[in-house]
Coordinates of C-alpha atoms in Angstrom, one line a residue:
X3 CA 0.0 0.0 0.0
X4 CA 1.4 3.8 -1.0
X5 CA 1.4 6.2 1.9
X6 CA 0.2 10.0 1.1
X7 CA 3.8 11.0 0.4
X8 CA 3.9 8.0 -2.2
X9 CA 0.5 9.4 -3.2
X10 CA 1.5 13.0 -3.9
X11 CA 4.4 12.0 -5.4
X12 CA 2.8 10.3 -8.2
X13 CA 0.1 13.0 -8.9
X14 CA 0.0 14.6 -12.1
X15 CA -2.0 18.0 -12.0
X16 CA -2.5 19.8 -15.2
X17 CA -4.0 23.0 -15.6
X18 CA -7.2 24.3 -16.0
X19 CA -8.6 25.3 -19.3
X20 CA -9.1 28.6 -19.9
X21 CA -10.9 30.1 -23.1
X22 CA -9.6 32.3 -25.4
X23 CA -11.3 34.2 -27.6
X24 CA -9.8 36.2 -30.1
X25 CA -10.7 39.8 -30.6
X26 CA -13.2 40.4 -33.6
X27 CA -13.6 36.3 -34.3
X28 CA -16.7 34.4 -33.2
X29 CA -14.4 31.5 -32.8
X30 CA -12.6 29.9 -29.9
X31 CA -9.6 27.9 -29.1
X32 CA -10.2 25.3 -26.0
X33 CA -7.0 24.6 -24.4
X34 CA -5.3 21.0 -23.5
X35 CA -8.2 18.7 -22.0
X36 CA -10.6 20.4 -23.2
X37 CA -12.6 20.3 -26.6
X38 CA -15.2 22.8 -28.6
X39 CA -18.5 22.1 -28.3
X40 CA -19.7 23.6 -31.9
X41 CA -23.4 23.5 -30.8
X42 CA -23.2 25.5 -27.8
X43 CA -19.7 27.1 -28.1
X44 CA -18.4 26.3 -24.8
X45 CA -15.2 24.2 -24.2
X46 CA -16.2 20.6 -22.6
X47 CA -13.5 19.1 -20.1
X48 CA -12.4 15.6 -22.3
X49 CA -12.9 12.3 -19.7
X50 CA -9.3 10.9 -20.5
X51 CA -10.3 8.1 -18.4
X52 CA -13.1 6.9 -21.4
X53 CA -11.1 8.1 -24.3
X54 CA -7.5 7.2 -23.2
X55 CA -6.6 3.6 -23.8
X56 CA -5.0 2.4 -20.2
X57 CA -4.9 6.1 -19.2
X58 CA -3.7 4.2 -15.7
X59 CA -1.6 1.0 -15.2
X60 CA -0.8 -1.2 -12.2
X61 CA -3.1 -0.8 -9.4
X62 CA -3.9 3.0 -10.2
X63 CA -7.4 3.7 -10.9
X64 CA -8.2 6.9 -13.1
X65 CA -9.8 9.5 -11.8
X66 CA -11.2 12.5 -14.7
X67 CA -10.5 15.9 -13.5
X68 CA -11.4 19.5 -15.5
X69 CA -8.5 19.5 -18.6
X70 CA -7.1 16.3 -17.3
X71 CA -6.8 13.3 -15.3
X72 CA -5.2 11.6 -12.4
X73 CA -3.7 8.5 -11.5
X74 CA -4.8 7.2 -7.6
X75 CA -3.9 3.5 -5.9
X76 CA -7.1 1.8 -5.8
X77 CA -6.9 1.8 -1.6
X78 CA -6.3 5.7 -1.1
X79 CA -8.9 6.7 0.6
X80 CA -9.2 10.7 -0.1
X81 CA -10.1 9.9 -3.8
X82 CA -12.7 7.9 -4.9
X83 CA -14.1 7.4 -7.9
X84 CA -17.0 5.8 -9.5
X85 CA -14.9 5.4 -13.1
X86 CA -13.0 2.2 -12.7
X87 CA -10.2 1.8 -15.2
X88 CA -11.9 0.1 -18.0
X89 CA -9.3 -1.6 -19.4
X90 CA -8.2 -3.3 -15.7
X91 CA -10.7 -6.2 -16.8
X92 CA -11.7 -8.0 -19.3
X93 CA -14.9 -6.7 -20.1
X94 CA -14.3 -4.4 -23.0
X95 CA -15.2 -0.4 -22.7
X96 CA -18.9 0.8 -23.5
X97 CA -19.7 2.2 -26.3
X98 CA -19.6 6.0 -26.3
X99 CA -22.8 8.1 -26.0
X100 CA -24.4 8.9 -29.3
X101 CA -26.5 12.0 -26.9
X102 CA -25.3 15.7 -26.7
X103 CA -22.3 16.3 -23.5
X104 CA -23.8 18.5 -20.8
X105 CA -22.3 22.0 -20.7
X106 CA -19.7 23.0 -18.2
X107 CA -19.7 25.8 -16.9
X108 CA -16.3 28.5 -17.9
X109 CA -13.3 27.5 -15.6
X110 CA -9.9 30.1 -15.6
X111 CA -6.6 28.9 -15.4
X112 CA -4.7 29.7 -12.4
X113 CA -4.0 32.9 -11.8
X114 CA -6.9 34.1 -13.5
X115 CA -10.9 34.4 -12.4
X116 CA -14.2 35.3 -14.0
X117 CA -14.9 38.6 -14.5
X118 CA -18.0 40.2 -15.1
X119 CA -18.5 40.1 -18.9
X120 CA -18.0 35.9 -18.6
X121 CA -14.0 36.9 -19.8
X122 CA -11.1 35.4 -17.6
X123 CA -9.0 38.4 -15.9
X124 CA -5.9 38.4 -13.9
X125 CA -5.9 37.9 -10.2
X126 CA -3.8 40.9 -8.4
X127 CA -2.2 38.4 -5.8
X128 CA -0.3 41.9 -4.4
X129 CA -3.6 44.3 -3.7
X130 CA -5.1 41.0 -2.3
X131 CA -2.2 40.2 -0.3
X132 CA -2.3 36.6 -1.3
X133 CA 1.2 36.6 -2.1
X134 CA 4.0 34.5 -0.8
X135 CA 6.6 37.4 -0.7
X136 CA 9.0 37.8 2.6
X137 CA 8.4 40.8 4.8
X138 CA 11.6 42.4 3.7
X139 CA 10.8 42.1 -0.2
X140 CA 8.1 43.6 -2.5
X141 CA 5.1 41.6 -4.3
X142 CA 4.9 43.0 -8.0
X143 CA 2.1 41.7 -9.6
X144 CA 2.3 40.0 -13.0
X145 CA 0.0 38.2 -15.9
X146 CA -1.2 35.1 -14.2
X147 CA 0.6 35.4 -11.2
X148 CA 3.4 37.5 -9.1
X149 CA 6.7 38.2 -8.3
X150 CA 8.8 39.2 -5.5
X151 CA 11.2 41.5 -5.6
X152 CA 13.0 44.3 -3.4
X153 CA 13.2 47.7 -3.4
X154 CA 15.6 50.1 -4.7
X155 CA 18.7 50.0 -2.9
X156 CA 18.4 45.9 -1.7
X157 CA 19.6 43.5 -3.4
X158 CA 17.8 39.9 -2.8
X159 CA 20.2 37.2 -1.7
X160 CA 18.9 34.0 -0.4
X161 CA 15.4 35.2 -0.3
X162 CA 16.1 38.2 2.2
X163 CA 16.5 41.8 0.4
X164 CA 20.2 42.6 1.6
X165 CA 21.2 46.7 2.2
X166 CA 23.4 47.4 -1.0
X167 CA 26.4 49.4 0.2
X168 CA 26.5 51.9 -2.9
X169 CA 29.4 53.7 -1.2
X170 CA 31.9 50.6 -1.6
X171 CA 31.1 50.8 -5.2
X172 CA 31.7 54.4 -5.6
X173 CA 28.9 56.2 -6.2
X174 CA 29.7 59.5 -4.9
X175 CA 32.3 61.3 -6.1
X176 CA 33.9 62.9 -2.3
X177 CA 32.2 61.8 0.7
X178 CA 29.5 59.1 0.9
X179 CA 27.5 57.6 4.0
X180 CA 25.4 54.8 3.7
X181 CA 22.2 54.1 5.0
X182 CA 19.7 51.7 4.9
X183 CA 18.4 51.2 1.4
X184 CA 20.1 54.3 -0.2
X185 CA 23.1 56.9 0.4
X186 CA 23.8 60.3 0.7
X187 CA 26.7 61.7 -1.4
X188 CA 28.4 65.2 0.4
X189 CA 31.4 67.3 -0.6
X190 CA 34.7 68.3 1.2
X191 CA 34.2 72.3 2.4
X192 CA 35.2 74.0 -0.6
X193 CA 32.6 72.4 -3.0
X194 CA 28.9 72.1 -3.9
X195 CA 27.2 68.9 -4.4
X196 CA 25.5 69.4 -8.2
X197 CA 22.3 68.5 -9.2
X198 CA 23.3 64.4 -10.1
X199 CA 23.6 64.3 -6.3
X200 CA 26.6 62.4 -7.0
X201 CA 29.7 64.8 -8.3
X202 CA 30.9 67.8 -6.7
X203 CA 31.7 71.4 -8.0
X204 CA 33.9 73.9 -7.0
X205 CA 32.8 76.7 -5.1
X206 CA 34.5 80.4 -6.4
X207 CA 34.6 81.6 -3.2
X208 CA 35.9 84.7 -4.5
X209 CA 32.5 85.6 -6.0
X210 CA 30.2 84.2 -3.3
X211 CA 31.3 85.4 -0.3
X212 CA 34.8 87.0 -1.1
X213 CA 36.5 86.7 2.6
X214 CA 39.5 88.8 1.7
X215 CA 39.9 92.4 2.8
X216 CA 41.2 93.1 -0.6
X217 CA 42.4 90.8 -3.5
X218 CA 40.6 87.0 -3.8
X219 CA 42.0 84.3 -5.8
X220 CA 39.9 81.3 -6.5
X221 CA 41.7 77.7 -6.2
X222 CA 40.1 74.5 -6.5
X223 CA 38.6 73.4 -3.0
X224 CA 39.5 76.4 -2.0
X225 CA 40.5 80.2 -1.7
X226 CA 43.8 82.8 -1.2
X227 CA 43.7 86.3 -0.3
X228 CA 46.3 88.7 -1.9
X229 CA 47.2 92.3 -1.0
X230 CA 47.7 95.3 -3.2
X231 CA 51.4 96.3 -3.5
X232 CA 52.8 98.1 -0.3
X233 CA 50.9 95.9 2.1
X234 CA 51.6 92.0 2.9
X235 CA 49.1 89.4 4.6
X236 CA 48.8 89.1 7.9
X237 CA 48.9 85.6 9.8
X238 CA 44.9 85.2 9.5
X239 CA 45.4 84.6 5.9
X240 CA 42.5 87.3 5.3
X241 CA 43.3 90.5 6.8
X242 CA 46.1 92.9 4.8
X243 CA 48.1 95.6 6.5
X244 CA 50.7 98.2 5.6
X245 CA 54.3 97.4 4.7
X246 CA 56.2 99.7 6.4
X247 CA 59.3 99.4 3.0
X248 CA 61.6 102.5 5.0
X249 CA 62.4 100.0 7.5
X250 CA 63.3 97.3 4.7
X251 CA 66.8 99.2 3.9
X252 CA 67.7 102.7 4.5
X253 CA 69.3 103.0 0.8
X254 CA 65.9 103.4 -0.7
X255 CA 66.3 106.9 -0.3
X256 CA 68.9 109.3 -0.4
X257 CA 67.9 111.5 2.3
X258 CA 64.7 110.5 4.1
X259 CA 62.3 107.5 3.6
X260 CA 58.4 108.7 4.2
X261 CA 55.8 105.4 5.0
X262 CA 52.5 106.1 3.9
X263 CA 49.6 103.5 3.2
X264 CA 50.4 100.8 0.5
X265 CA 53.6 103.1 -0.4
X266 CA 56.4 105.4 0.4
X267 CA 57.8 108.3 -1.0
X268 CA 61.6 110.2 -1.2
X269 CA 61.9 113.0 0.4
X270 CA 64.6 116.0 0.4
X271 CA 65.9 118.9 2.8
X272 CA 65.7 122.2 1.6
X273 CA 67.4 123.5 0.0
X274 CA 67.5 120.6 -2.4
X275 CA 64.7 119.2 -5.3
X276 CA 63.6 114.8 -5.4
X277 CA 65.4 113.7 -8.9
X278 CA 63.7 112.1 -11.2
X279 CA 64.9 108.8 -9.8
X280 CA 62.2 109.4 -6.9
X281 CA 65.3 108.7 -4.4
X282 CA 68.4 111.0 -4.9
X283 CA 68.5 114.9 -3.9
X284 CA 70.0 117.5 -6.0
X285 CA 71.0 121.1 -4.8
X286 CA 69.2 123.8 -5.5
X287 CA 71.6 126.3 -7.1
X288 CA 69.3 129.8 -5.4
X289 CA 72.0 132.3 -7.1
X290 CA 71.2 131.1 -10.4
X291 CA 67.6 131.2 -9.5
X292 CA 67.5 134.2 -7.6
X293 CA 66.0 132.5 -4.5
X294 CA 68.2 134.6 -2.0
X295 CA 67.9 137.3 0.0
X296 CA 71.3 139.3 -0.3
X297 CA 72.1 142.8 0.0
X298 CA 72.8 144.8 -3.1
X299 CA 76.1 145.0 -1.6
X300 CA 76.7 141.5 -1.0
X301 CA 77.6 138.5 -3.0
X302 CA 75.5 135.3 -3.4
X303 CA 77.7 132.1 -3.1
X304 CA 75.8 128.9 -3.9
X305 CA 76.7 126.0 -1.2
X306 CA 74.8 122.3 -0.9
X307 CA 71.3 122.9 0.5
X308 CA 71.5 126.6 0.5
X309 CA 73.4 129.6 -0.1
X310 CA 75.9 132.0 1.7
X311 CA 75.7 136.6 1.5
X312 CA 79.4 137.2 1.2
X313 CA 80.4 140.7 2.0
X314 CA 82.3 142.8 0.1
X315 CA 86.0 142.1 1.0
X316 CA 87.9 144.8 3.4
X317 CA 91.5 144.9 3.5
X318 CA 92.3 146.1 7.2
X319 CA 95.7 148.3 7.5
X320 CA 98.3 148.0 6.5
X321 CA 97.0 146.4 3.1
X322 CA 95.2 148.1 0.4
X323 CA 92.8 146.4 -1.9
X324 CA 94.0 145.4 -5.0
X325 CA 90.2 144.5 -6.3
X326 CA 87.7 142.4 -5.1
X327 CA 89.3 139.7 -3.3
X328 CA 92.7 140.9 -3.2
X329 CA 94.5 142.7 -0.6
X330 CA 98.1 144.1 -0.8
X331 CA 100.8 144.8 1.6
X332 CA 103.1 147.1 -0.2
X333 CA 107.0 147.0 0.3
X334 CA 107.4 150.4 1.1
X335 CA 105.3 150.3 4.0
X336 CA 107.4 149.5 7.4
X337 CA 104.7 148.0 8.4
X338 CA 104.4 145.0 6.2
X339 CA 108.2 143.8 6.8
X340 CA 106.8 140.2 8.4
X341 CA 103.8 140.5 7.0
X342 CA 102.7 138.1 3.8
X343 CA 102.7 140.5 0.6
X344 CA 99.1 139.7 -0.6
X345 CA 96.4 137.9 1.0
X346 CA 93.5 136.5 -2.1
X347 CA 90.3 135.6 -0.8
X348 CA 88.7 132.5 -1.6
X349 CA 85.8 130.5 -1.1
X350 CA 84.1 126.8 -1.6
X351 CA 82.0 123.9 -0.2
X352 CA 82.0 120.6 0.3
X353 CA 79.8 117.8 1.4
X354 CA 79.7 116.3 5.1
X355 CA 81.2 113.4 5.5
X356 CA 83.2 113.5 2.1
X357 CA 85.3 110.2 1.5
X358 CA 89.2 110.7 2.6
X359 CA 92.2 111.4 1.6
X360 CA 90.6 113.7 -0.9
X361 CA 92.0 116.3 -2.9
X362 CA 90.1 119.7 -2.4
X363 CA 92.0 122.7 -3.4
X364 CA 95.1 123.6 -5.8
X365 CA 97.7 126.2 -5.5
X366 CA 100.6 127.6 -7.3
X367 CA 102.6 130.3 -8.2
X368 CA 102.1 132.4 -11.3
X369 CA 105.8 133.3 -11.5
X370 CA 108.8 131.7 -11.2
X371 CA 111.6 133.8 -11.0
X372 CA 115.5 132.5 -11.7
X373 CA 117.1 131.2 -8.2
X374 CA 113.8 130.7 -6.1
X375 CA 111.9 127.9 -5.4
X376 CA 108.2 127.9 -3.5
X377 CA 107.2 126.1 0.2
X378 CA 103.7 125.3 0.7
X379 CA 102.3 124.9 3.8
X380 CA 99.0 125.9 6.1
X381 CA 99.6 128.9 8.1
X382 CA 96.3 128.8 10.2
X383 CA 92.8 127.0 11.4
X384 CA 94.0 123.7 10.8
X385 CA 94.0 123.1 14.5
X386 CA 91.9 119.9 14.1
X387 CA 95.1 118.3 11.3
X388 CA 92.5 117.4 8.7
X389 CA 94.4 119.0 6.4
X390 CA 97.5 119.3 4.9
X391 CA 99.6 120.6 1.7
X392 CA 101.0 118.0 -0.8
X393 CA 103.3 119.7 -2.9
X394 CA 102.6 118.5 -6.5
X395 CA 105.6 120.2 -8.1
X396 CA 108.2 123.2 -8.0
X397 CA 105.3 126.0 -8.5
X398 CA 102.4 124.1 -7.2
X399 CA 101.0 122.0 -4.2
X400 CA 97.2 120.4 -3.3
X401 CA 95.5 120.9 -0.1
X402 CA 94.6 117.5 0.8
X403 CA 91.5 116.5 3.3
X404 CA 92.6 113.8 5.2
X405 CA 89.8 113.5 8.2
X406 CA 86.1 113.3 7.4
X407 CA 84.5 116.4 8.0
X408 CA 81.0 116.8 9.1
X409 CA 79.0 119.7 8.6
X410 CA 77.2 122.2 9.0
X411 CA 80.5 124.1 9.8
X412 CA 82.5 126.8 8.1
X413 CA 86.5 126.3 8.0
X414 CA 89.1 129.3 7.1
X415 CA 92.3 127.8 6.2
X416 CA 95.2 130.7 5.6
X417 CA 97.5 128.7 3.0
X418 CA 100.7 130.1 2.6
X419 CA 103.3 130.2 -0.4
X420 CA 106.6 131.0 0.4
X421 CA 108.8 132.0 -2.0
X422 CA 112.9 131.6 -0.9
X423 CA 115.4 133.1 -3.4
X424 CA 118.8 132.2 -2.5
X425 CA 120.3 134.4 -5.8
X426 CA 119.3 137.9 -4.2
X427 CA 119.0 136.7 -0.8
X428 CA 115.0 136.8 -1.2
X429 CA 112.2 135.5 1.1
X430 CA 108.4 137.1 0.9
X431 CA 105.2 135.0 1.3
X432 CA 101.8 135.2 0.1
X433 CA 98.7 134.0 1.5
X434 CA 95.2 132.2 0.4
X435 CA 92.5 132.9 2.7
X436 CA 90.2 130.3 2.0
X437 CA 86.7 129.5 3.4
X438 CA 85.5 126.0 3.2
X439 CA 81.8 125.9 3.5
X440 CA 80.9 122.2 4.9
X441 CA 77.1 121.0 4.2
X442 CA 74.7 119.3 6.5
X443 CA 74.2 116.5 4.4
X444 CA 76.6 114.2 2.6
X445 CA 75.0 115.1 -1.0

């Protein structure tokens, strides 16, 4: 005897029929098991148990079911059957009915049920929740039947709808988190997550918020601040201040350096006028420009940065003036025996601080007579020794500077030529009164 595993095991099920009409044709095709009825137009279910010869072998009875048949042991109790296998004895089959089949009634195949119009329509197993889908996955409905699926953002592994990670598979283009189902793609600070949700864009700072005090320079991801020429940035990257350039070097100008926002500028003494450098000073000549304030009597001497009134020369007694700037002992006169025979009057400048040993002043005689020969030497206000005479040759000597001199300060050297004939037993002297004029400023 088979058990009810044995039992289900054997079963063969086939579906039910289900008509099919064609659109616009009266017509209609039956399915397997079932045959047209051409008098009343309805598919009849076909007994395969009558028309099948030894539809069932053994000790399996037949049993007729709508489009098809089964195949039972005799001794199984859930199915029984009036129809006895025909050909399981030896009498032979009965004839077949010559009389009309009853009409059965419309059956669907699975999946499908009667509508209202008599026409087979699909079942929605989802909206009726007659669906076999898991909890965690979706019931799509389909001809006929369903399907189960998941949602997007799971991915269905072994029947359970898995989280897909999308951020292991790079989906965003910077930063990505994960979460159940979906992701969320962000940008580093710097950027702008487009429209895609997915890519990042650069964000010109420079034009959305500019954060610099002055000049804004756009990188990618980011920003710099630059200052205008004549300030530098200060440490919070942002802010700009001035740039103080006369404590950078004090050769930037010749005289004095003036700071002033985002610049500097040259500046001169008076006296003098700014080249056209921007940085060196140049003396303003005021005799030439008749800038003074002299007497008629007087005699405007130019000097660095200014100008001096000279007075007319006086020749005190015993001398008599010669012209301008000469004064004259004469011979005759008692009076002059020790003194020198003329005295010429003589005036210059120089700068403060000029470079040493420098040359400064010439002298020489403008005779030479047969037998005598000339010594040259400083007679007076050389009491500091930054002087002294070089003789350059028989008639002639330089007054050399050999001590830097600063100024402002006025010097009067008395430089003496003395003339020694040894022929006639001759020694006289004359003197250069000269007045050194020293500026204020080295230029």
């Amino acid at each position: 005897m088979l058990d009810m595993q044995e039992v289900k095991r054997i079963l063969t099920v086939f579906m039910l029929a289900t008509c099919l009409t064609r659109p616009g044709k009266a017509q209609q095709q039956c399915t397997n098991g079932f045959d047209l009825d051409r008098a009343s137009g309805q598919c009849l279910d076909i007994d395969e148990c009558r028309t099948i010869p030894e539809a069932c072998r053994g000790d399996m009875v037949c049993v007729n079911q709508n489009g098809g048949y089964l195949c039972i042991p005799r001794t199984n109790p859930v199915y029984r059957s009036p129809y006895v296998n025909p050909y399981s004895n030896i009498y032979p089959p009965p004839p077949a009915p010559n009389y009309p089949t009853a009409t059965r009634p419309l059956m669907c195949r699975f999946g499908y049920q009667m509508g209202e119009n008599n026409q087979c329509v699909d079942i929605d197993e989802c909206a009726s929740e007659s669906h076999q889908c898991n909890p965690t996955q979706i019931c799509i409905n389909t001809e006929g039947g369903y399907t189960c699926s998941c949602t997007e953002g799971y991915w269905l592994l072994e029947g359970q709808c898995l989280d897909i990670d999308e951020c292991r598979y790079g989906y965003c283009q910077q930063l990505c988190a994960n979460v159940p189902g979906s992701y969320s793609c962000t940008c580093n600070p710097g950027f702008t997550l487009n429209d895609d949700g997915r890519s990042c864009q650069d964000v010109n700072e420079c034009t959305t918020q500019n954060p610099c005090v002055q000049n804004c320079v756009n990188t990618y991801g980011s920003f710099l601040c630059r200052c205008d020429p004549g300030y530098e940035l200060e440490a919070d990257g942002i802010s700009c201040s001035d740039m103080d350039e006369c404590s950078f070097s004090e050769f930037l100008c010749q005289h004095q350096c003036v700071n002033e926002p985002g610049s500097y500028y040259c500046s001169c003494p008076p006296g003098y006028v700014l080249l056209d450098d921007n940085r060196s000073c140049q003396d303003i000549n005021e005799c030439e420009t008749r800038n003074f304030t002299c007497t008629t009597q007087q005699t405007c001497f130019n000097i660095q940065g200014g100008y001096k009134c000279l007075d007319p020369v006086k020749c005190e007694d015993p001398y008599i003036q010669i012209n301008d700037n000469r004064c004259m002992c004469p011979a005759e006169n008692p009076g002059c025996r020790d003194q020198p025979f003329t005295i010429l009057y003589r005036d210059m400048d120089i700068m403060s601080g000029r470079s040493v040993p420098s040359d400064i002043f010439q002298m020489q005689a403008t005779t030479r007579f047969p037998g005598a020969y000339y010594i040259f030497q400083i007679k007076s206000g050389n009491e500091g020794r930054e002087f002294y005479m070089r003789q350059t040759g028989p008639i002639s000597a330089t007054l050399v500077m050999t001590r830097p001199v600063k100024g402002p300060r006025t010097i009067q050297l008395d430089l003496e030529m003395i003339t020694v004939n040894t022929v006639i037993n001759f020694r006289g002297s004359s003197v250069i009164r000269l007045r050194i004029y020293v500026s204020q400023y080295p230029f």
